[in-house]
GROMACS .gro file of N, CA and C in nm:
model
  501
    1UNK      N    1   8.424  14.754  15.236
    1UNK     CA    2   8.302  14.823  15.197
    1UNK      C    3   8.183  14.755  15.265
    2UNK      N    4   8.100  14.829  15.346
    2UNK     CA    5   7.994  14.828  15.370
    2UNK      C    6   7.831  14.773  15.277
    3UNK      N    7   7.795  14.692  15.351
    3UNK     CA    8   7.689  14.637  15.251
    3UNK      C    9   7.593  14.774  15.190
    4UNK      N   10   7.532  14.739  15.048
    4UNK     CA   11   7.510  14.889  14.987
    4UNK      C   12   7.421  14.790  14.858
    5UNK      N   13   7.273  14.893  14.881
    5UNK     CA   14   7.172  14.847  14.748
    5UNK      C   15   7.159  14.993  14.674
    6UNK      N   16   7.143  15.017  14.522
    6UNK     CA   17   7.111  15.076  14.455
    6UNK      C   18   6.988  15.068  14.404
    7UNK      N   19   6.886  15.167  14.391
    7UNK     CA   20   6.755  15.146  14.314
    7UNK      C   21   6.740  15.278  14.263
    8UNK      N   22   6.662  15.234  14.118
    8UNK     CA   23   6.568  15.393  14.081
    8UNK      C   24   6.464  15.497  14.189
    9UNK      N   25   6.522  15.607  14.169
    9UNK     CA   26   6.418  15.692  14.227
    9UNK      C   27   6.286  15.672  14.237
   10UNK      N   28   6.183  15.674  14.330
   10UNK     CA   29   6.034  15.663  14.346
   10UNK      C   30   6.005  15.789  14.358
   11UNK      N   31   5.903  15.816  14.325
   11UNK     CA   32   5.781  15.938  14.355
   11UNK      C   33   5.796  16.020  14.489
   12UNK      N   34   5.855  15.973  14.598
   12UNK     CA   35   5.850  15.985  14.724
   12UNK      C   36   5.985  16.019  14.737
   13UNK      N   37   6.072  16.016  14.657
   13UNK     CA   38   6.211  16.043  14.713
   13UNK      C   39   6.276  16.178  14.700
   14UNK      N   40   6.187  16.299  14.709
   14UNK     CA   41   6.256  16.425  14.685
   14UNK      C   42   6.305  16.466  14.791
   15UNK      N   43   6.264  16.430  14.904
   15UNK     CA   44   6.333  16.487  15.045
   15UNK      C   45   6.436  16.395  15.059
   16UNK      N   46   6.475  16.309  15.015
   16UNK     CA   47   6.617  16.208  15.011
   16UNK      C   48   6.709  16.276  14.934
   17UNK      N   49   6.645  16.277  14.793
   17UNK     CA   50   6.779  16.324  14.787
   17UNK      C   51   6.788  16.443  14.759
   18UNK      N   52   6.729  16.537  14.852
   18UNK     CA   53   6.716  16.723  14.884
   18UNK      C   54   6.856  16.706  14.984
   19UNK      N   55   6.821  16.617  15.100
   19UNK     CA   56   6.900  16.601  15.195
   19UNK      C   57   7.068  16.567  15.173
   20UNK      N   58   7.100  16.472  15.105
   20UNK     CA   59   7.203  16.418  15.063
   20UNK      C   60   7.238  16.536  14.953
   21UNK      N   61   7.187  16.556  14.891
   21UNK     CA   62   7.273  16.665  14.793
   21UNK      C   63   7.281  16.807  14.877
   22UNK      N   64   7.196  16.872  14.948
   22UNK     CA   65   7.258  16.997  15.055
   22UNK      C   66   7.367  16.945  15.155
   23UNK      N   67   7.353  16.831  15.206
   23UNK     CA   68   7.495  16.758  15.312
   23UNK      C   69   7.576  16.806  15.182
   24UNK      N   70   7.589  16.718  15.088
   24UNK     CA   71   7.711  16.708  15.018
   24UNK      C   72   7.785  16.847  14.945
   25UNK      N   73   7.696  16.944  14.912
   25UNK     CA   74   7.719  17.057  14.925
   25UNK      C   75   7.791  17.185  15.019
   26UNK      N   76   7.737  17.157  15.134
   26UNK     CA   77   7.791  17.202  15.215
   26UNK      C   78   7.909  17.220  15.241
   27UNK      N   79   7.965  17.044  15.202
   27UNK     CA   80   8.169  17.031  15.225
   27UNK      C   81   8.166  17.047  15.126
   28UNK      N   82   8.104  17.027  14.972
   28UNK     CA   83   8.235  17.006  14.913
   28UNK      C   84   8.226  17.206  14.806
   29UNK      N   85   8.110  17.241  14.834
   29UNK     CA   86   8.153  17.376  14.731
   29UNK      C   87   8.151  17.514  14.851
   30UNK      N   88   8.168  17.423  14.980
   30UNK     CA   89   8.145  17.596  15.029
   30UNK      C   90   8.257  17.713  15.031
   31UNK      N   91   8.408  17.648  14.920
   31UNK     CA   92   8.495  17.740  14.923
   31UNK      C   93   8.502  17.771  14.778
   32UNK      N   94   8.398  17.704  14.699
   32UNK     CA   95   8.411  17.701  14.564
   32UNK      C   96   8.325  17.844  14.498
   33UNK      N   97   8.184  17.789  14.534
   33UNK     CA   98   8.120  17.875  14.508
   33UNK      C   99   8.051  17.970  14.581
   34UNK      N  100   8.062  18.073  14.579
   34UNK     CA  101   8.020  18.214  14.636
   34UNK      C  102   7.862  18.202  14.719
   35UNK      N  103   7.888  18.226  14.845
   35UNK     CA  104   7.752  18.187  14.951
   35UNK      C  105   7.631  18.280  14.907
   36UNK      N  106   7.659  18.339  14.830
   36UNK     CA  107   7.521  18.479  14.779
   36UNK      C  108   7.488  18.366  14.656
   37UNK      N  109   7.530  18.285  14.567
   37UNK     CA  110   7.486  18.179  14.465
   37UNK      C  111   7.469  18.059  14.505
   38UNK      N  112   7.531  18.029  14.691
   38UNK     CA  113   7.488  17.866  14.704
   38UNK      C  114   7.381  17.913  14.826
   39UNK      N  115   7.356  17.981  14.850
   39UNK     CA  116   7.262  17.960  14.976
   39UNK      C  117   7.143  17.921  14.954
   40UNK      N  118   7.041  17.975  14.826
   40UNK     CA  119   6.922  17.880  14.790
   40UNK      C  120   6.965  17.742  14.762
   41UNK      N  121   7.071  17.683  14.708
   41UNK     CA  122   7.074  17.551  14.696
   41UNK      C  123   7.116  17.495  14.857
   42UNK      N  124   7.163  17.531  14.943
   42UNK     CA  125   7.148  17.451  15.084
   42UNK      C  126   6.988  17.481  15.175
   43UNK      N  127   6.905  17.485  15.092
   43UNK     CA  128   6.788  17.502  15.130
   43UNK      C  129   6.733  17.373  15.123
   44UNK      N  130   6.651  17.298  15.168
   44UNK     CA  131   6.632  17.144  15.195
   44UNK      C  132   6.499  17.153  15.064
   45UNK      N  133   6.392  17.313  15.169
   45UNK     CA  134   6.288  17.268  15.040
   45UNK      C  135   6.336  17.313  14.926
   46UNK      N  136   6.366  17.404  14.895
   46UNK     CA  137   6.419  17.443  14.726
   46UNK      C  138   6.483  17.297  14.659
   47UNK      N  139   6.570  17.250  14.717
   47UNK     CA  140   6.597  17.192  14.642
   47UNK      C  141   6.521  17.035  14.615
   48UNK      N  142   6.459  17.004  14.726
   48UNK     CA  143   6.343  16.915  14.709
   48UNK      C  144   6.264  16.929  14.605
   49UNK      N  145   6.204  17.123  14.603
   49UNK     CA  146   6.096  17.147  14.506
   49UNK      C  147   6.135  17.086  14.368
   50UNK      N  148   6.289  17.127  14.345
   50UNK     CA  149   6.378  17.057  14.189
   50UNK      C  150   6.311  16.926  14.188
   51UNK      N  151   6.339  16.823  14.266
   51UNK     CA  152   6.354  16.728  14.233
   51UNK      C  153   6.243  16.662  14.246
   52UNK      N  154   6.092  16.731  14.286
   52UNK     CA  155   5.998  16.721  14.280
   52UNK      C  156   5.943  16.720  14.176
   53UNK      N  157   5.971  16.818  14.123
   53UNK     CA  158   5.969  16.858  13.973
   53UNK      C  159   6.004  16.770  13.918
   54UNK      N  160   6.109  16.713  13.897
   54UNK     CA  161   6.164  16.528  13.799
   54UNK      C  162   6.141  16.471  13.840
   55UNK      N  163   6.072  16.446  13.920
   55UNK     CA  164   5.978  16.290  13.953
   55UNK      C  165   5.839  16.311  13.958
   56UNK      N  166   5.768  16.406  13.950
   56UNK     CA  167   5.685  16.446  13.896
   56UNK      C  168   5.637  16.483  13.751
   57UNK      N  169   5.770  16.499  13.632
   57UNK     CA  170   5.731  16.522  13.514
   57UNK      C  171   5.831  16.365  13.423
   58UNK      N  172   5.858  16.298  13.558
   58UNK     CA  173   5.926  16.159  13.496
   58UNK      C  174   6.030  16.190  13.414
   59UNK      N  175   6.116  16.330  13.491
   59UNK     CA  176   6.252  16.299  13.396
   59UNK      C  177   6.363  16.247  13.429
   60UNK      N  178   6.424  16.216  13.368
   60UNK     CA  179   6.573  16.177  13.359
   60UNK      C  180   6.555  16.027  13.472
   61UNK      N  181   6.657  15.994  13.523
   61UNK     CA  182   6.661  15.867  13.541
   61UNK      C  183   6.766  15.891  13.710
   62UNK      N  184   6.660  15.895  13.765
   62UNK     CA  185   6.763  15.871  13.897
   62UNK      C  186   6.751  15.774  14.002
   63UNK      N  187   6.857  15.750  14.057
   63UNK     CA  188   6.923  15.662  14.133
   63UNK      C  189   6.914  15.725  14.278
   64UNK      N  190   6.907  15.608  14.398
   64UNK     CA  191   6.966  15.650  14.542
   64UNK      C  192   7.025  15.497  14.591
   65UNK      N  193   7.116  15.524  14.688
   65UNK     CA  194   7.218  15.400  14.758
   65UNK      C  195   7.224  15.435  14.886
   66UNK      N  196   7.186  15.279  14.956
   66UNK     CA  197   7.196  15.317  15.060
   66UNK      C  198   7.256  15.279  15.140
   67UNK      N  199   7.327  15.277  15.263
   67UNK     CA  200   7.454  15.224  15.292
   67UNK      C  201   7.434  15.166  15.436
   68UNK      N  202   7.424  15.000  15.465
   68UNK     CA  203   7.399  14.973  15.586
   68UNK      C  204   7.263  15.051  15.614
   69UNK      N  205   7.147  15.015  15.526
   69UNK     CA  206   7.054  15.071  15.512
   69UNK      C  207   7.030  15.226  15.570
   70UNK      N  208   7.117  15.278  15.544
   70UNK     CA  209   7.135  15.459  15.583
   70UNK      C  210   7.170  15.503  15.367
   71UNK      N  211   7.053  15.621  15.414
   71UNK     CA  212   7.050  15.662  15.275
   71UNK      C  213   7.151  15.702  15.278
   72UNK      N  214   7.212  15.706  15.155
   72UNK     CA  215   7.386  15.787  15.113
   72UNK      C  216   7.416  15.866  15.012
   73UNK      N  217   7.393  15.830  14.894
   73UNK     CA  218   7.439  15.892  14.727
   73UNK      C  219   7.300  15.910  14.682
   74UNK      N  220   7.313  16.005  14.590
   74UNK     CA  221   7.242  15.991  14.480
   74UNK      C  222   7.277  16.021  14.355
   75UNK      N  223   7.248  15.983  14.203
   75UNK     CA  224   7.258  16.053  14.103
   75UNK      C  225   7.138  16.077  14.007
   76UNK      N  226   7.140  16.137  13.915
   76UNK     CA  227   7.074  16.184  13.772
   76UNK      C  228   7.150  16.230  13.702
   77UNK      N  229   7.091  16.148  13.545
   77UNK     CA  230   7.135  16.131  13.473
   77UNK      C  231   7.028  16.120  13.348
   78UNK      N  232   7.006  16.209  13.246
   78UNK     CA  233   6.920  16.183  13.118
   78UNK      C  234   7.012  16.242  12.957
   79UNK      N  235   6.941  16.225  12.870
   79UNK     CA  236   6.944  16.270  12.750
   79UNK      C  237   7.062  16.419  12.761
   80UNK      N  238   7.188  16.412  12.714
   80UNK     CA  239   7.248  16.540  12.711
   80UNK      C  240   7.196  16.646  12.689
   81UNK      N  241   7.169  16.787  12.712
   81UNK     CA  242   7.111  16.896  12.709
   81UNK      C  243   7.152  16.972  12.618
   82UNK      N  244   7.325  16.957  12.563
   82UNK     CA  245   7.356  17.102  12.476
   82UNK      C  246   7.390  16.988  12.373
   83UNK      N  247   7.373  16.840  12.309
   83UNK     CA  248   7.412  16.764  12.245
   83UNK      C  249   7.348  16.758  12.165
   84UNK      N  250   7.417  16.764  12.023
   84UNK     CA  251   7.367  16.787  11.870
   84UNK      C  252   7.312  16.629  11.830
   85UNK      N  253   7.378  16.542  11.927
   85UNK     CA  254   7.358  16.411  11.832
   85UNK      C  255   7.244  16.307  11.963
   86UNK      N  256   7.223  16.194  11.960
   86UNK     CA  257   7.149  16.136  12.023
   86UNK      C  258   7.208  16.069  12.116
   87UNK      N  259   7.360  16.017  12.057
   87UNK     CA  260   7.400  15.922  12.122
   87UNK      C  261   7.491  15.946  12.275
   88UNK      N  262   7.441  16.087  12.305
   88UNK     CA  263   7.516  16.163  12.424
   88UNK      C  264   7.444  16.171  12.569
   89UNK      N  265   7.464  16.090  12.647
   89UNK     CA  266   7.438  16.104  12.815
   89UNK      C  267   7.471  16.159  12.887
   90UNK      N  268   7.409  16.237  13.014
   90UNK     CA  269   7.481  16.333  13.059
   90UNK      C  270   7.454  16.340  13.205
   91UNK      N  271   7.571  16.293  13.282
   91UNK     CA  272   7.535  16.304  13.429
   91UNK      C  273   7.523  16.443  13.482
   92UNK      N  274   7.394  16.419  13.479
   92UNK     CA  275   7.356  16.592  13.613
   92UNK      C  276   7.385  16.573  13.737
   93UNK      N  277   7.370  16.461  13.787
   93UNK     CA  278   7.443  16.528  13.946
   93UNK      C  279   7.499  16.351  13.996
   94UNK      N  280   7.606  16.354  14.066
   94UNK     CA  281   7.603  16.265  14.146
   94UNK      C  282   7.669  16.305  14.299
   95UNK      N  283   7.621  16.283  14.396
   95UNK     CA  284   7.646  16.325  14.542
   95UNK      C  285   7.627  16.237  14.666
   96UNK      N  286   7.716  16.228  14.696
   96UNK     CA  287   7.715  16.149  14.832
   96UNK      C  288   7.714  16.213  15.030
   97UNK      N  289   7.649  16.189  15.082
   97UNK     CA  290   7.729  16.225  15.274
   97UNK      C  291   7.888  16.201  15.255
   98UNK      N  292   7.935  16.322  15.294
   98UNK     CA  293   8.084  16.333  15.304
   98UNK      C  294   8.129  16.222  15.411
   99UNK      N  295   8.032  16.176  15.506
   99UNK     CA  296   8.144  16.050  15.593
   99UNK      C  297   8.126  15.939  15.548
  100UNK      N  298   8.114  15.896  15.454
  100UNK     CA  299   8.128  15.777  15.346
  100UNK      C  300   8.207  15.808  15.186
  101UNK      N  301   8.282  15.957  15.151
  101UNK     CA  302   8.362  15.955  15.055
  101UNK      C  303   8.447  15.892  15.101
  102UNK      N  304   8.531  15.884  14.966
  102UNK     CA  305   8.641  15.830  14.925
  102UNK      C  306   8.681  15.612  14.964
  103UNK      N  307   8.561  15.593  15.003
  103UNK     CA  308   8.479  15.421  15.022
  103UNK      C  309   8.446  15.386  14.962
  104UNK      N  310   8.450  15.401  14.805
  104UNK     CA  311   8.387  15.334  14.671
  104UNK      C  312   8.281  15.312  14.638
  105UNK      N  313   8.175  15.376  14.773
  105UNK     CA  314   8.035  15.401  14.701
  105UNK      C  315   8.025  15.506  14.555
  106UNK      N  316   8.073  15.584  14.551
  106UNK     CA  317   8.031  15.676  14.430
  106UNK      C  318   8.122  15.620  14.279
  107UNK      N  319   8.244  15.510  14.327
  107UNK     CA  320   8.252  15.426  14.230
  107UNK      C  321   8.128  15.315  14.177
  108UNK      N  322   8.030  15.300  14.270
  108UNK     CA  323   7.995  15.180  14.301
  108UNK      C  324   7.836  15.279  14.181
  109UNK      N  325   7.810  15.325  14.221
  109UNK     CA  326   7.688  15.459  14.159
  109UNK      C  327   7.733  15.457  14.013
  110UNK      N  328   7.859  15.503  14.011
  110UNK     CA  329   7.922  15.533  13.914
  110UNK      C  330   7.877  15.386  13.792
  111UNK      N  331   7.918  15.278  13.805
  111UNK     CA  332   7.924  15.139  13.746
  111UNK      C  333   7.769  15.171  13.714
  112UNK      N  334   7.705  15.140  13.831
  112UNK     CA  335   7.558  15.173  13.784
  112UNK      C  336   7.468  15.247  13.656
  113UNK      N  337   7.565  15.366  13.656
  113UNK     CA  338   7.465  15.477  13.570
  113UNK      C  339   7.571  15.465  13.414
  114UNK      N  340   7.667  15.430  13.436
  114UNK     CA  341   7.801  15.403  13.302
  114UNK      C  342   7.680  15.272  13.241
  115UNK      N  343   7.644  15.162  13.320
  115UNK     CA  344   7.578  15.021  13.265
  115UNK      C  345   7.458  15.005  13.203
  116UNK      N  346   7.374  15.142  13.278
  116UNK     CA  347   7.233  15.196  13.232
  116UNK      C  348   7.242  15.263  13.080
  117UNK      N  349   7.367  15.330  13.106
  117UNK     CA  350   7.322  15.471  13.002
  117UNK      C  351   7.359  15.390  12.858
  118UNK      N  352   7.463  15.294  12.883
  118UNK     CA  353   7.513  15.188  12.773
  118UNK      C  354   7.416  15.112  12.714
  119UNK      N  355   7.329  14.981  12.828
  119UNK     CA  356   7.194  14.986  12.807
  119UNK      C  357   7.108  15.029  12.722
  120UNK      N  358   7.071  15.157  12.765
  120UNK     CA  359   6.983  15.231  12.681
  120UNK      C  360   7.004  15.284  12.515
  121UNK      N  361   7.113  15.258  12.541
  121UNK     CA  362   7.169  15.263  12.393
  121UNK      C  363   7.296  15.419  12.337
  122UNK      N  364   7.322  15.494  12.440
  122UNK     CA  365   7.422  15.592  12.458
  122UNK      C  366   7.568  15.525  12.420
  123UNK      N  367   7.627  15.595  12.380
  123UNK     CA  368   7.795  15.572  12.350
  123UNK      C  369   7.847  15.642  12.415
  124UNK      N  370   7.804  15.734  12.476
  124UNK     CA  371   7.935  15.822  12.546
  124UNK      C  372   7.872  15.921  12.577
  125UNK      N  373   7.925  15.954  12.739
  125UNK     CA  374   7.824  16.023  12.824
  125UNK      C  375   7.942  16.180  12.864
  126UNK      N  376   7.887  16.269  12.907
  126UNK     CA  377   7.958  16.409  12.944
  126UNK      C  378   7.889  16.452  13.083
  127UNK      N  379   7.997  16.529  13.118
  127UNK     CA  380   7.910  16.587  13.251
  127UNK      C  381   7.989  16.742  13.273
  128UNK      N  382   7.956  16.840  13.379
  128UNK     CA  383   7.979  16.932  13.388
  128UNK      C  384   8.030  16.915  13.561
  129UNK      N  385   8.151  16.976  13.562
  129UNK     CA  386   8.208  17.001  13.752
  129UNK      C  387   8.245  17.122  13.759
  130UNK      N  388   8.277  17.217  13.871
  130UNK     CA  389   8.341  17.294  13.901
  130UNK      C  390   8.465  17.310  13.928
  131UNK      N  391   8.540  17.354  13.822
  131UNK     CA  392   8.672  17.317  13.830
  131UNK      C  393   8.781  17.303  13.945
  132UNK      N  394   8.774  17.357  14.038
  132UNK     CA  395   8.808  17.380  14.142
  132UNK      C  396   8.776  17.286  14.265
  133UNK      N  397   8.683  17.180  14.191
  133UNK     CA  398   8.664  17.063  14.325
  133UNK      C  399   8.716  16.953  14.237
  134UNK      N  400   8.850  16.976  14.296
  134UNK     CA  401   8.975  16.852  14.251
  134UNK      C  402   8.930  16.730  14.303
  135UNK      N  403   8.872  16.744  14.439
  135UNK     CA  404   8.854  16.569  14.491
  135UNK      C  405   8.740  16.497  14.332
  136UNK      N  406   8.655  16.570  14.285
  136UNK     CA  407   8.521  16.531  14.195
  136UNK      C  408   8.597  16.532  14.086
  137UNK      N  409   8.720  16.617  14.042
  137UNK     CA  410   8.779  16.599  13.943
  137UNK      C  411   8.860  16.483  13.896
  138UNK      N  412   8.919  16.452  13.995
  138UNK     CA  413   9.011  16.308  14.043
  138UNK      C  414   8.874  16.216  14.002
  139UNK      N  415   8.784  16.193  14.109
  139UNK     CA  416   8.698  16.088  14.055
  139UNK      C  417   8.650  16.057  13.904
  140UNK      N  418   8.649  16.150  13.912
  140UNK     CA  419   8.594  16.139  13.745
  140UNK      C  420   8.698  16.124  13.614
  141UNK      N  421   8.836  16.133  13.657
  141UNK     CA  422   8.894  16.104  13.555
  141UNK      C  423   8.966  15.958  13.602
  142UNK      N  424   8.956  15.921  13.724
  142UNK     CA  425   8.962  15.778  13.758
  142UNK      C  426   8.880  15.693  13.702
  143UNK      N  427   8.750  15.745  13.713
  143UNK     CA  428   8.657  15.659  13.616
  143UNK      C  429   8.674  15.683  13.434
  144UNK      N  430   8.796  15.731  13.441
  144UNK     CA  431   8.779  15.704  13.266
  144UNK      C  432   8.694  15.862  13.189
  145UNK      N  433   8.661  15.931  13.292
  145UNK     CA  434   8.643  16.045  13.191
  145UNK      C  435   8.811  16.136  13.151
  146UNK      N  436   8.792  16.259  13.063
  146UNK     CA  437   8.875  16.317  13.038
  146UNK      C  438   8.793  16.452  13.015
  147UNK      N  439   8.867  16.536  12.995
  147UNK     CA  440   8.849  16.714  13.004
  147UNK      C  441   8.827  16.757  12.844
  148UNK      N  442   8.705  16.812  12.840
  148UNK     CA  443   8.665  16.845  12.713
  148UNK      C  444   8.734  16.968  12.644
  149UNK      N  445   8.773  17.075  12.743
  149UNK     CA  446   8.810  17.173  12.695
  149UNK      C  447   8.777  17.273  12.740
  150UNK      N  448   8.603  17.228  12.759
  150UNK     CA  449   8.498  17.354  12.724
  150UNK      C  450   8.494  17.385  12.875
  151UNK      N  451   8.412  17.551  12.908
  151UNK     CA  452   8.391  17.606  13.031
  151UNK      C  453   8.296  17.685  13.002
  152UNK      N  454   8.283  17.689  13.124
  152UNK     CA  455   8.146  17.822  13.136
  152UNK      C  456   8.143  17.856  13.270
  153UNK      N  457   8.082  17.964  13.282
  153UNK     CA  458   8.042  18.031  13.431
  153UNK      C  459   7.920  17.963  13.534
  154UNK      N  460   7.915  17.957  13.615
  154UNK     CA  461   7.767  17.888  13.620
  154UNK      C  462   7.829  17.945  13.828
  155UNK      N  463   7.700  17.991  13.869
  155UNK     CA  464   7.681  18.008  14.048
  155UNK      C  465   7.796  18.078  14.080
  156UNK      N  466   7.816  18.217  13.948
  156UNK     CA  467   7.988  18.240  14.036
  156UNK      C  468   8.094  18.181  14.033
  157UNK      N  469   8.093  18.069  13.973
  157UNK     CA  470   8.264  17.989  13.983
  157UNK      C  471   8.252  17.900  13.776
  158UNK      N  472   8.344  17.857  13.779
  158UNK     CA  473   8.360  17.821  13.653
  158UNK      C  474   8.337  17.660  13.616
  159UNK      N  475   8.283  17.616  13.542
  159UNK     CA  476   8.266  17.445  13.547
  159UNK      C  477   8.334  17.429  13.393
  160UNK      N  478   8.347  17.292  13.408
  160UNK     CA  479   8.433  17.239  13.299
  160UNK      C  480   8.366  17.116  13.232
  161UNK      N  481   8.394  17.081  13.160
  161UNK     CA  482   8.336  16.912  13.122
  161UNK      C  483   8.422  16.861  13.102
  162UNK      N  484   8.377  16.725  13.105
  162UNK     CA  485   8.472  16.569  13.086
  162UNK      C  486   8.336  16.495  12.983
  163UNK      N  487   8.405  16.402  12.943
  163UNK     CA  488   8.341  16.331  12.851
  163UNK      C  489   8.424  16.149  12.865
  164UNK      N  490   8.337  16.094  12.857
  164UNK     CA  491   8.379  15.918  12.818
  164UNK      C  492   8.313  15.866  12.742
  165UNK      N  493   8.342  15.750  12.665
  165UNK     CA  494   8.267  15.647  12.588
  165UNK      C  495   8.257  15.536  12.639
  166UNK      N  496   8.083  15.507  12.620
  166UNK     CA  497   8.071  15.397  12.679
  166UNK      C  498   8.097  15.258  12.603
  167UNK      N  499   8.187  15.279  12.514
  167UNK     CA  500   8.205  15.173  12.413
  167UNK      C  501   8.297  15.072  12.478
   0.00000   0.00000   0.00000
């Protein structure tokens, strides 16, 4: 593994990680989800404007890594959205440049946002994938998540959750 620093998102970082999350898009859902539901998200500004938007209204808590000082991953991660109780975290996105998967950076992200969300005082965090991207599925149950059950529709294709405790 390649030398690699992690830090919180700055004010300035929406075109970072606009960039890194349309790369990472590109490979990994363009057989997943339907090009009439992903084509605004491979848009650099659209999806900048998002994330303009959370660093502008100071939400959630995100991360970028950079690899041999070349930006690489990013994630977010805040307060669960459909969670009845408090003690629920919920990774919204984590994404890397496809020529650095499967190199233990997004393990490495991963440790990061599991150590934070524990930190902050969370027990056990959930997230949402598209069922159909087995490589993200694999990761995530390598790291100790498991399959909630639950589904829903979301961009044309179907997503699933996993859930872990950070206990």
């Amino acid at each position: 593994m390649n030398d690699y620093e992690i830090r919180k998102v700055e004010k300035d970082d929406d075109k970072k990680f606009a960039f890194i999350q349309v790369e990472s898009w590109k490979k990994a859902y363009s057989n997943i989800v339907p090009q009439e539901h992903l084509r605004k998200f491979l848009d650099n500004d659209y999806v900048s404007s998002i994330y303009r938007r959370l660093l502008d209204n100071n939400k959630g808590n995100g991360y970028i890594m950079k690899v041999d000082g070349q930006y690489h991953c990013i994630a977010y991660w805040d307060k669960a959205r459909d969670s009845m109780t408090d003690d629920t975290a919920e990774i919204i996105c984590i994404h890397s440049l496809p020529d650095n998967w499967r190199r233990g950076y997004g393990s490495k992200m991963m440790q990061k946002l599991l150590h934070d969300m524990k930190e902050q005082g969370y027990s056990k965090v959930i997230l949402w994938v598209f069922r159909d991207n087995e490589r993200a599925c694999s990761f995530y149950e390598a790291c100790g998540f498991r399959k909630t059950g639950e589904s829903k529709e979301s961009m044309g294709a179907i997503e699933i959750s996993y859930i872990r405790s950070l206990q």
